[in-house]
mmCIF file of C-alpha atoms in Angstrom:
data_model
loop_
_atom_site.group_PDB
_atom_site.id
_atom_site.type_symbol
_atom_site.label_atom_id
_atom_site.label_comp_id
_atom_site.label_asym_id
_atom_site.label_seq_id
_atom_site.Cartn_x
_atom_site.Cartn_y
_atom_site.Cartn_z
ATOM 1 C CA UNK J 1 24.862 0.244 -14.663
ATOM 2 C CA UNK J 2 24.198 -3.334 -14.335
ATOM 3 C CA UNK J 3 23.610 -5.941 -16.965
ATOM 4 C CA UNK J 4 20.439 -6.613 -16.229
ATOM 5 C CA UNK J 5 18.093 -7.656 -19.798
ATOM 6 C CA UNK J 6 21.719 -7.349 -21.791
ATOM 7 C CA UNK J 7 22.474 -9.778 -23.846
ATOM 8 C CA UNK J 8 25.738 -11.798 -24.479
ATOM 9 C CA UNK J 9 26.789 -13.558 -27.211
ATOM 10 C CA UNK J 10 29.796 -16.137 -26.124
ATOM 11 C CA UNK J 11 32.124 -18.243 -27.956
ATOM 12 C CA UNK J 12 32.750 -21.640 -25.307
ATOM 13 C CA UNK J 13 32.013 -21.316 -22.248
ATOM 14 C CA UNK J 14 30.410 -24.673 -21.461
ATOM 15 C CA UNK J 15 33.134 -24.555 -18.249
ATOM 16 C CA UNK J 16 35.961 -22.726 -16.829
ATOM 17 C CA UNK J 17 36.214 -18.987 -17.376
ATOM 18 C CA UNK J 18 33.535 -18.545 -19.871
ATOM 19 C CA UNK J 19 30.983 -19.897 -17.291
ATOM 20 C CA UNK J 20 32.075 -17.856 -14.495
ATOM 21 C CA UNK J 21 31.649 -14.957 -16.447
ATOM 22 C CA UNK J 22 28.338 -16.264 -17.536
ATOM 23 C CA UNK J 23 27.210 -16.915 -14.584
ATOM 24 C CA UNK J 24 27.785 -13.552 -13.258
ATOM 25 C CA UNK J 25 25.921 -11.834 -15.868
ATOM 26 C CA UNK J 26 23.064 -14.088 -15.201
ATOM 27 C CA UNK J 27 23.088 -12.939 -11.519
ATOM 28 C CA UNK J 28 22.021 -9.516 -12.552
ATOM 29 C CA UNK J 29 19.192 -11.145 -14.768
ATOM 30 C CA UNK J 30 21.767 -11.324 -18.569
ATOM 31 C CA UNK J 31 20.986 -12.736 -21.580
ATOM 32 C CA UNK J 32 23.475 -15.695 -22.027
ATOM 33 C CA UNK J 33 23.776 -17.311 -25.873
ATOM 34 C CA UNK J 34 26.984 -19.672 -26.308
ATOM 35 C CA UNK J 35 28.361 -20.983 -29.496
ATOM 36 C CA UNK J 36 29.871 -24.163 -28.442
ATOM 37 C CA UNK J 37 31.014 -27.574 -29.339
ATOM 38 C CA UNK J 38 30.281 -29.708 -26.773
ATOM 39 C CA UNK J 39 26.963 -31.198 -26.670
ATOM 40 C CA UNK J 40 27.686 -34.598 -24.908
ATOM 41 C CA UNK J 41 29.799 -34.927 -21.659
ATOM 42 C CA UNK J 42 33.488 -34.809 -22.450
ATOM 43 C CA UNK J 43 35.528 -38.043 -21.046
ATOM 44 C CA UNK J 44 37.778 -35.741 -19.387
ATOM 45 C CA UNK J 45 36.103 -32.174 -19.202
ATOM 46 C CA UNK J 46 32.898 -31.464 -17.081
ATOM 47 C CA UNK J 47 30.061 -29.814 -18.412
ATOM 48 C CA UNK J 48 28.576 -29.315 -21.542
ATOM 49 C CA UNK J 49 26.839 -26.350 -22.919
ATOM 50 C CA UNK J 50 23.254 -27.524 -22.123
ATOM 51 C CA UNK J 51 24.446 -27.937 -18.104
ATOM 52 C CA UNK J 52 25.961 -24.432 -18.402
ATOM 53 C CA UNK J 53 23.097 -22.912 -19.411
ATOM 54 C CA UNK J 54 20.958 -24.913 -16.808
ATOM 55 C CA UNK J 55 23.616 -23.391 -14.613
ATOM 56 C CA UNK J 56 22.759 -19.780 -16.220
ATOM 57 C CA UNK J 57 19.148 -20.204 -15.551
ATOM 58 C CA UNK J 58 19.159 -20.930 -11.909
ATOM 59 C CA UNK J 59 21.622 -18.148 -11.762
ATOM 60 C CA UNK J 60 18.753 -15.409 -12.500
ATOM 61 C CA UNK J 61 19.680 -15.685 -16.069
ATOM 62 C CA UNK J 62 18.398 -16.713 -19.796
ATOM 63 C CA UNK J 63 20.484 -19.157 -21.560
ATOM 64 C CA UNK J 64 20.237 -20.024 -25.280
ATOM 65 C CA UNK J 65 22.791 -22.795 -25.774
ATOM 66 C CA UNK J 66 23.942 -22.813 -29.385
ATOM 67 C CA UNK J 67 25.639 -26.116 -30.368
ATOM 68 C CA UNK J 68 28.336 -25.501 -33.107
ATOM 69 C CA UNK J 69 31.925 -24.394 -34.141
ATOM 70 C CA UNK J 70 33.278 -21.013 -33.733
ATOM 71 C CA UNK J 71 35.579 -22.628 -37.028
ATOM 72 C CA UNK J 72 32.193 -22.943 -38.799
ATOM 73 C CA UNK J 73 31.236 -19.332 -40.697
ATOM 74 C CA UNK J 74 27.320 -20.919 -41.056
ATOM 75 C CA UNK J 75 27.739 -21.378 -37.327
ATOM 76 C CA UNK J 76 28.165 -18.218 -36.417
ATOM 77 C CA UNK J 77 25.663 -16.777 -38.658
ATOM 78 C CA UNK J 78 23.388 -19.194 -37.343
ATOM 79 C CA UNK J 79 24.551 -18.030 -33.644
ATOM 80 C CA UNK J 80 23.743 -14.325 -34.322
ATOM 81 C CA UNK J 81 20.334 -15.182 -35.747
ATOM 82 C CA UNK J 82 19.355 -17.160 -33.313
ATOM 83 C CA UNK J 83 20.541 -14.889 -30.654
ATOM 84 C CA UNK J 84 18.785 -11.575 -32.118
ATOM 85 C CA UNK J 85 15.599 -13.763 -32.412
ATOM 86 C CA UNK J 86 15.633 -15.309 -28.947
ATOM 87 C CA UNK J 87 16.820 -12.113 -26.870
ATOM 88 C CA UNK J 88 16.146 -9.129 -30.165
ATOM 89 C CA UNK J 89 19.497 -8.248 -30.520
ATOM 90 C CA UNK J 90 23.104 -8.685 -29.256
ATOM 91 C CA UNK J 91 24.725 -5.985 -26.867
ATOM 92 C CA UNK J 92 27.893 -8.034 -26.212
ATOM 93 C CA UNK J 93 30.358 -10.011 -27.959
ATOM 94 C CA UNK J 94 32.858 -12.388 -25.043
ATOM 95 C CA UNK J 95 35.407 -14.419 -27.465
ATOM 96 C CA UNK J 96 35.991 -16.820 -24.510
ATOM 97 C CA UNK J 97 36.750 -19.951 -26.987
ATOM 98 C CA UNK J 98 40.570 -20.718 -27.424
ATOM 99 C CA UNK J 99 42.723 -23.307 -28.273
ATOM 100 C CA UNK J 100 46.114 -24.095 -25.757
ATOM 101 C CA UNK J 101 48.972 -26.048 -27.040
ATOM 102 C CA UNK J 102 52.896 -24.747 -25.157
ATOM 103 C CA UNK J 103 54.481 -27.047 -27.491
ATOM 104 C CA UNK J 104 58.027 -25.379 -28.689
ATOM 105 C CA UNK J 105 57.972 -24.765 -32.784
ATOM 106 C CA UNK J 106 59.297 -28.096 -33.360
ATOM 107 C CA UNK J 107 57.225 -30.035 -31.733
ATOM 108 C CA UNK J 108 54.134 -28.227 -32.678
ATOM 109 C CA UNK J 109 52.036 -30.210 -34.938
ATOM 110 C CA UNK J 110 50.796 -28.266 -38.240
ATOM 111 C CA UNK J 111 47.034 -29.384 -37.271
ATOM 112 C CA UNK J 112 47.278 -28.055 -33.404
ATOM 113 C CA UNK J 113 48.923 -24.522 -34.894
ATOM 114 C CA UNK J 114 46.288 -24.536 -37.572
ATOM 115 C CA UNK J 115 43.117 -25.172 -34.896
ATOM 116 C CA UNK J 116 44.944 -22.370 -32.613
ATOM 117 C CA UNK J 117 44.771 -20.153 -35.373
ATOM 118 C CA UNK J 118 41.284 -21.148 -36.402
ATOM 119 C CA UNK J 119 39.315 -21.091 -32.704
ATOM 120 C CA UNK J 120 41.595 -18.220 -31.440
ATOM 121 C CA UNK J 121 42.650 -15.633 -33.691
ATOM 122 C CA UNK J 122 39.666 -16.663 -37.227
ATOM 123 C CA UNK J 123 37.164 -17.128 -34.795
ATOM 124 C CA UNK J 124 37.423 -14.168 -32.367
ATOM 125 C CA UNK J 125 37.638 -12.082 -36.094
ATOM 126 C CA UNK J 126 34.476 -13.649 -37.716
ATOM 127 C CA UNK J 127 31.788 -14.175 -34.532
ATOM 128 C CA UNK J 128 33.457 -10.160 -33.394
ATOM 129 C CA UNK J 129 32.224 -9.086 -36.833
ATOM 130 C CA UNK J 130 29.471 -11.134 -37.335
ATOM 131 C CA UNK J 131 27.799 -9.414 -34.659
ATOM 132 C CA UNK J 132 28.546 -5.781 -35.580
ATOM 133 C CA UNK J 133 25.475 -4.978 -37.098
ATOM 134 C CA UNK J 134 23.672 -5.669 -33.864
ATOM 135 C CA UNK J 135 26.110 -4.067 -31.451
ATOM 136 C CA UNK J 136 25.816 -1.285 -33.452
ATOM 137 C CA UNK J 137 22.044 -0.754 -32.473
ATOM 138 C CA UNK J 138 22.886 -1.544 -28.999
ATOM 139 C CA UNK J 139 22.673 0.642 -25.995
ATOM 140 C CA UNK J 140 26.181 0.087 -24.752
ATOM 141 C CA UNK J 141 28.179 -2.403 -26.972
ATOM 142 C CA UNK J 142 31.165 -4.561 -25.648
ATOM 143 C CA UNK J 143 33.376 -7.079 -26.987
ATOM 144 C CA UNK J 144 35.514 -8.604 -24.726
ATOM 145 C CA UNK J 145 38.138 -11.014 -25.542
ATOM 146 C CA UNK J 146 39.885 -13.093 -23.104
ATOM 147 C CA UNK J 147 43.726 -12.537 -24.196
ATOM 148 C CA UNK J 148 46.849 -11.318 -22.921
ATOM 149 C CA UNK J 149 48.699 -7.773 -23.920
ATOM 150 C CA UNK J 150 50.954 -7.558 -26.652
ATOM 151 C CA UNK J 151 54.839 -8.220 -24.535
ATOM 152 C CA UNK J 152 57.402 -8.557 -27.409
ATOM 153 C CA UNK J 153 60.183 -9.670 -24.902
ATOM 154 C CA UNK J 154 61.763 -12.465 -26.595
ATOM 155 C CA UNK J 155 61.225 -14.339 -22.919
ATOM 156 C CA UNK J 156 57.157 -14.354 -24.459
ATOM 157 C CA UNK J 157 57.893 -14.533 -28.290
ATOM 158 C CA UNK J 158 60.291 -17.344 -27.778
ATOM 159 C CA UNK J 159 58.160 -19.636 -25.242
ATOM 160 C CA UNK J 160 56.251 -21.187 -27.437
ATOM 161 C CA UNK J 161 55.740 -18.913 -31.106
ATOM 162 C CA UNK J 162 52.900 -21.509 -31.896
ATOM 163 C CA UNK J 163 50.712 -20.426 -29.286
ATOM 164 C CA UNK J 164 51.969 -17.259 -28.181
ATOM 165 C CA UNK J 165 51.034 -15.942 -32.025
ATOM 166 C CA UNK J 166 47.489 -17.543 -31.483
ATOM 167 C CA UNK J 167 46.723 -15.694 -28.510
ATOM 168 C CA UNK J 168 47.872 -12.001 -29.454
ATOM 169 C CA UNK J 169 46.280 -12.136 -32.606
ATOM 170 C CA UNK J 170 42.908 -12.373 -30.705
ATOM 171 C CA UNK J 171 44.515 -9.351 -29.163
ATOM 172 C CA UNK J 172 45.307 -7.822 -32.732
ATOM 173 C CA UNK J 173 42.123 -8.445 -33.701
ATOM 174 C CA UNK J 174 40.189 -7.107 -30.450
ATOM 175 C CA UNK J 175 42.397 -3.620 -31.176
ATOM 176 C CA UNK J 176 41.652 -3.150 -34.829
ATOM 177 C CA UNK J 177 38.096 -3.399 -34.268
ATOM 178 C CA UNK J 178 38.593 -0.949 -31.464
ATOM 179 C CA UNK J 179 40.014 1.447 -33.562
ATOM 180 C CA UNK J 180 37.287 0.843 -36.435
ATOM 181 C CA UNK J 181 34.592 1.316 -34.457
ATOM 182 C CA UNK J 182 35.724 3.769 -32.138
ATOM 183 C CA UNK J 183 32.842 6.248 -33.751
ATOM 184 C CA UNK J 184 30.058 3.866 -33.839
ATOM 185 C CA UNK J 185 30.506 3.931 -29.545
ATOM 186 C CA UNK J 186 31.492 -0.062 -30.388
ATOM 187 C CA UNK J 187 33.832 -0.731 -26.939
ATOM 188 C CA UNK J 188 36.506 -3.801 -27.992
ATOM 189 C CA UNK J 189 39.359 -4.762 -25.102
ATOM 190 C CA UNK J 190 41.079 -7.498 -23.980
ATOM 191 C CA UNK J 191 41.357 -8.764 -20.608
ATOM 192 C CA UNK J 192 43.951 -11.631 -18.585
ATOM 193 C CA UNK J 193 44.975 -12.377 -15.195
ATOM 194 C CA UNK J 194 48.211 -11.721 -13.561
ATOM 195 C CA UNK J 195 47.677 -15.713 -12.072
ATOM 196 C CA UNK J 196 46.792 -18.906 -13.255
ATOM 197 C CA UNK J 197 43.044 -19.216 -12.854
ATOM 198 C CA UNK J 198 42.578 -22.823 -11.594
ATOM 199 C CA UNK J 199 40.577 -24.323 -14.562
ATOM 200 C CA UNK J 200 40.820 -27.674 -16.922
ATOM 201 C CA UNK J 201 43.366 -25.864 -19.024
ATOM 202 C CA UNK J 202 45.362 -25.424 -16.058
ATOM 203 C CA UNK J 203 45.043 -28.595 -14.612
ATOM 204 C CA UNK J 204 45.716 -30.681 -17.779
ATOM 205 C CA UNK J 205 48.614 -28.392 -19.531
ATOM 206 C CA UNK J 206 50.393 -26.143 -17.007
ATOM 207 C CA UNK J 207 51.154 -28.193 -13.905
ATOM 208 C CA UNK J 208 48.423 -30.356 -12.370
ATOM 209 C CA UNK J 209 47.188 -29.972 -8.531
ATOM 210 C CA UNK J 210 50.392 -27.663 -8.019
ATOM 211 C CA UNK J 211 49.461 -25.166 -9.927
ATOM 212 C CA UNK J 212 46.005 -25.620 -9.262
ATOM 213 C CA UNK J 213 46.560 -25.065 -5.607
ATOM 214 C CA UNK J 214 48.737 -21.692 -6.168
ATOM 215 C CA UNK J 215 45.770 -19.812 -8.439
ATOM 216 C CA UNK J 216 42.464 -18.051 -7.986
ATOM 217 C CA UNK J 217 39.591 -18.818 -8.768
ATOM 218 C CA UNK J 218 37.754 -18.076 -12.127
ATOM 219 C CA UNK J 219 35.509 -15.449 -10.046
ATOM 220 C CA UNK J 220 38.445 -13.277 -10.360
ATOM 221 C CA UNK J 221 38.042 -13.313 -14.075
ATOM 222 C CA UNK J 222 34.113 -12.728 -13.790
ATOM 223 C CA UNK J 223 34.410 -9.967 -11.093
ATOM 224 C CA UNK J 224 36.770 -8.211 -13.521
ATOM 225 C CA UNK J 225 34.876 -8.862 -16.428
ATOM 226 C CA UNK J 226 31.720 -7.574 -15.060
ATOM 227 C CA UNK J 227 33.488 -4.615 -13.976
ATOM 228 C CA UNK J 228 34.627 -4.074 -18.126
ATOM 229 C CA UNK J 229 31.359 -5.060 -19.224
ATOM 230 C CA UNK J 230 29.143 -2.015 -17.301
ATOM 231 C CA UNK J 231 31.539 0.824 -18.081
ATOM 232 C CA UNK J 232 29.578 3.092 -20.776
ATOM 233 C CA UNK J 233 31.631 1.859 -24.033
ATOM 234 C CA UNK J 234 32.709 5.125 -25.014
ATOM 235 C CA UNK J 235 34.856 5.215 -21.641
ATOM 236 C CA UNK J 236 36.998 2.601 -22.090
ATOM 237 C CA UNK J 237 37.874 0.727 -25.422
ATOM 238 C CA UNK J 238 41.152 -0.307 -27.137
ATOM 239 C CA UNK J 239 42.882 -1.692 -24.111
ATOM 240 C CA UNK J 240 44.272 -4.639 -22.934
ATOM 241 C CA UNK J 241 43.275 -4.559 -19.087
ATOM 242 C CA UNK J 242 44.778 -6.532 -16.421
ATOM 243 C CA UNK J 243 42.238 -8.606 -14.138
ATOM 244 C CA UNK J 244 43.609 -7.545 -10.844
ATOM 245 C CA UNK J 245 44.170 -3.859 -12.420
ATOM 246 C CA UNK J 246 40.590 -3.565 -13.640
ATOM 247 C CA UNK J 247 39.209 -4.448 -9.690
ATOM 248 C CA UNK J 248 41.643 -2.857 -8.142
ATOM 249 C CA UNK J 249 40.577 0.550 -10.144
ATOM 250 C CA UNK J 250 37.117 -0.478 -8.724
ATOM 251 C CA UNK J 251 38.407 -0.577 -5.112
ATOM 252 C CA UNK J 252 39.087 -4.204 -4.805
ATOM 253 C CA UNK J 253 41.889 -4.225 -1.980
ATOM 254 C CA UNK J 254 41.452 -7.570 -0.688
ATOM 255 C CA UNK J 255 42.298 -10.930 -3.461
ATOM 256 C CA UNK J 256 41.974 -13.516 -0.911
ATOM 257 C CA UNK J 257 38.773 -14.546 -1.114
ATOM 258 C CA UNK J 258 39.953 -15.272 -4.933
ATOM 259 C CA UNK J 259 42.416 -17.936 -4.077
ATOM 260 C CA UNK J 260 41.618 -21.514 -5.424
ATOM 261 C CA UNK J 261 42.943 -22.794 -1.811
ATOM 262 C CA UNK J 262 42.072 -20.338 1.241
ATOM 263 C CA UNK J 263 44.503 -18.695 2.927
ATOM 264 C CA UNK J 264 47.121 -18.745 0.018
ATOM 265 C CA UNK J 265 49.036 -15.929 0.549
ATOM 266 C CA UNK J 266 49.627 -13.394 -2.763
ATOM 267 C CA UNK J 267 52.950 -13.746 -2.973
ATOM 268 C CA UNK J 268 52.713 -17.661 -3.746
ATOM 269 C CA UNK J 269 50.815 -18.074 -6.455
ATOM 270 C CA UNK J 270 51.962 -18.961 -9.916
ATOM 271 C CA UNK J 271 52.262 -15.958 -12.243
ATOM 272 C CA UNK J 272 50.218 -16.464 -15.508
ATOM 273 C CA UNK J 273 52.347 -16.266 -18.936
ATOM 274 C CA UNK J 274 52.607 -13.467 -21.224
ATOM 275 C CA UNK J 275 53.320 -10.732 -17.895
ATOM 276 C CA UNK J 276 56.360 -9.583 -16.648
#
C-alpha cells in the first residue's frame, strides 16, 4: 500500500515536522491540503505555507495551501470544502498544528494556556471531526495526531501542567474518536519520538544548537508516519505509537542516518519529554 492519489488534510505544516511528513507523502504522488496561518515569511521561522507546498509539488506531490486558523470553525469548514473539491474527498486527517509554551503554572500566561488549548487540544477536535463525513467514504481513513502517550507520573504532570494538559488532550481526543469510529473502519492514533527532532520548536524553546546537535532529523517522524499512514485502518487504531517503535516493527535496525549531526551515536541524544 502506498499513498499514492490519497489525500491529506493537515493542520500547519508550513515547516518542521508537518513538512517532512508532507513531503513524504508527496514522494509517492499524495494529495497535500494545509490549513495554516502563515502566509508571509515569519521574522524568525522559515517557510510559509505557499513555499511548502511549492516544496510538495516538486516532491511528486499536489499541494492545496489553505491560508487560515485551525482556531477559526469557518476555517476549517472552508478547509474541508476546499479540499473535497480540489482532490474529491479527504482520506486523511494529520493534526500537526500545536502550540509549545514549558512555562511552570505560575508563570504561564492565561492567553498562552488558552491558545494551547485552542490550536492543540479545540483544534485537533473540530478539523478531526470536521472531516468525518469524508473519511468515512474513504478507502482507508487515518487520522494521525502528532502527540505523546498518556504518562501520569507526576515527573510529566508536574513539568509544566499548562502544556503537558494541551498536548494529551490531542491525545484524548485522537482516542475517543478511535473508539467512536472503530465500526465505520475510521483509524485515529497518535504518534511521538523517543528524541528531540531538531526543528524551530526545538531550537527556540528546548535548548538551542545543543539540543539541536543531539536529535534526529524530522525524517524520522515522516518515515514513521508513512509507515502508520499505509497500514489498512482496521489494523491498527486507538494507539499511541512510538516513532522508533513503529520503524523498528517495520525492520528499521539502523537510526543513524536519522541523526541531525552524522555520526551521533544513540546513546547521546536528548530524550524527548513525556517518555520514561
Amino acid at each position: 500500500m502506498t499513498l499514492a492519489g490519497k489525500t491529506i488534510l493537515m493542520s500547519g505544516g508550513s515547516r518542521g515536522i508537518g513538512l517532512a511528513i508532507a513531503l513524504r507523502a508527496a514522494a509517492d504522488g499524495a494529495n497535500v491540503a494545509m490549513l495554516a496561518k502563515t502566509d508571509t515569511p515569519h521574522p524568525k521561522l522559515e517557510g510559509t505555507v505557499h513555499t511548502a507546498a511549492e516544496a510538495i509539488r516538486a516532491a511528486g506531490g499536489k499541494a492545496l495551501p489553505i491560508v487560515g486558523d485551525v482556531r477559526d470553525d469557518d476555517d476549517i469548514t472552508e478547509a474541508v470544502l476546499k479540499t473535497q473539491g480540489e482532490f474529491g474527498g479527504v482520506d486523511i486527517v494529520i493534526n500537526n498544528a500545536s502550540v509549545i509554551d514549558l512555562s511552570p503554572s505560575a508563570d504561564l500566561a492565561a492567553k498562552k494556556y488558552d491558545l494551547m488549548q485552542d490550536v492543540n487540544v479545540r483544534g485537533t477536535f473540530m478539523l478531526s471531526r470536521a472531516a468525518i463525513p469524508q473519511l468515512q467514504e474513504a478507502e482507508n481513513p487515518h487520522i494521525l495526531s502528532l502527540s505523546p502517550p498518556l504518562n501520569l507520573t507526576p515527573k510529566w504532570l508536574g513539568a509544566h501542567t499548562g502544556y503537558t494538559l494541551a498536548k494529551y488532550g490531542m491525545t484524548m481526543v485522537t482516542l475517543g474518536l478511535a473508539a467512536e469510529f472503530a465500526d465505520a473502519g475510521i483509524a485515529a492514533n497518535t504518534l511521538w519520538p523517543r528524541t528531540t527532532i531538531a526543528t524551530a520548536a526545538v531550537q527556540n524553546l528546548l535548548g538551542g544548537e545543543r539540543v539541536m546537535a543531539a536529535s534526529r532529523t524530522a525524517d524520522i517522524y515522516a518515515d514513521a508516519a508513512y509507515e502508520v499512514l499505509t497500514t489498512p485502518a482496521r489494523e491498527r487504531t486507538g494507539q499511541t505509537l512510538i516513532v522508533e517503535d513503529v520503524l523498528s516493527d517495520a525492520g528499521v535496525t539502523d537510526f543513524s542516518k536519522y541523526a541531525a549531526v552524522p555520526g551521533t551515536p544513540d546513546d547521546r541524544l536528548f530524550p524527548d519529554i513525556f517518555l520514561d
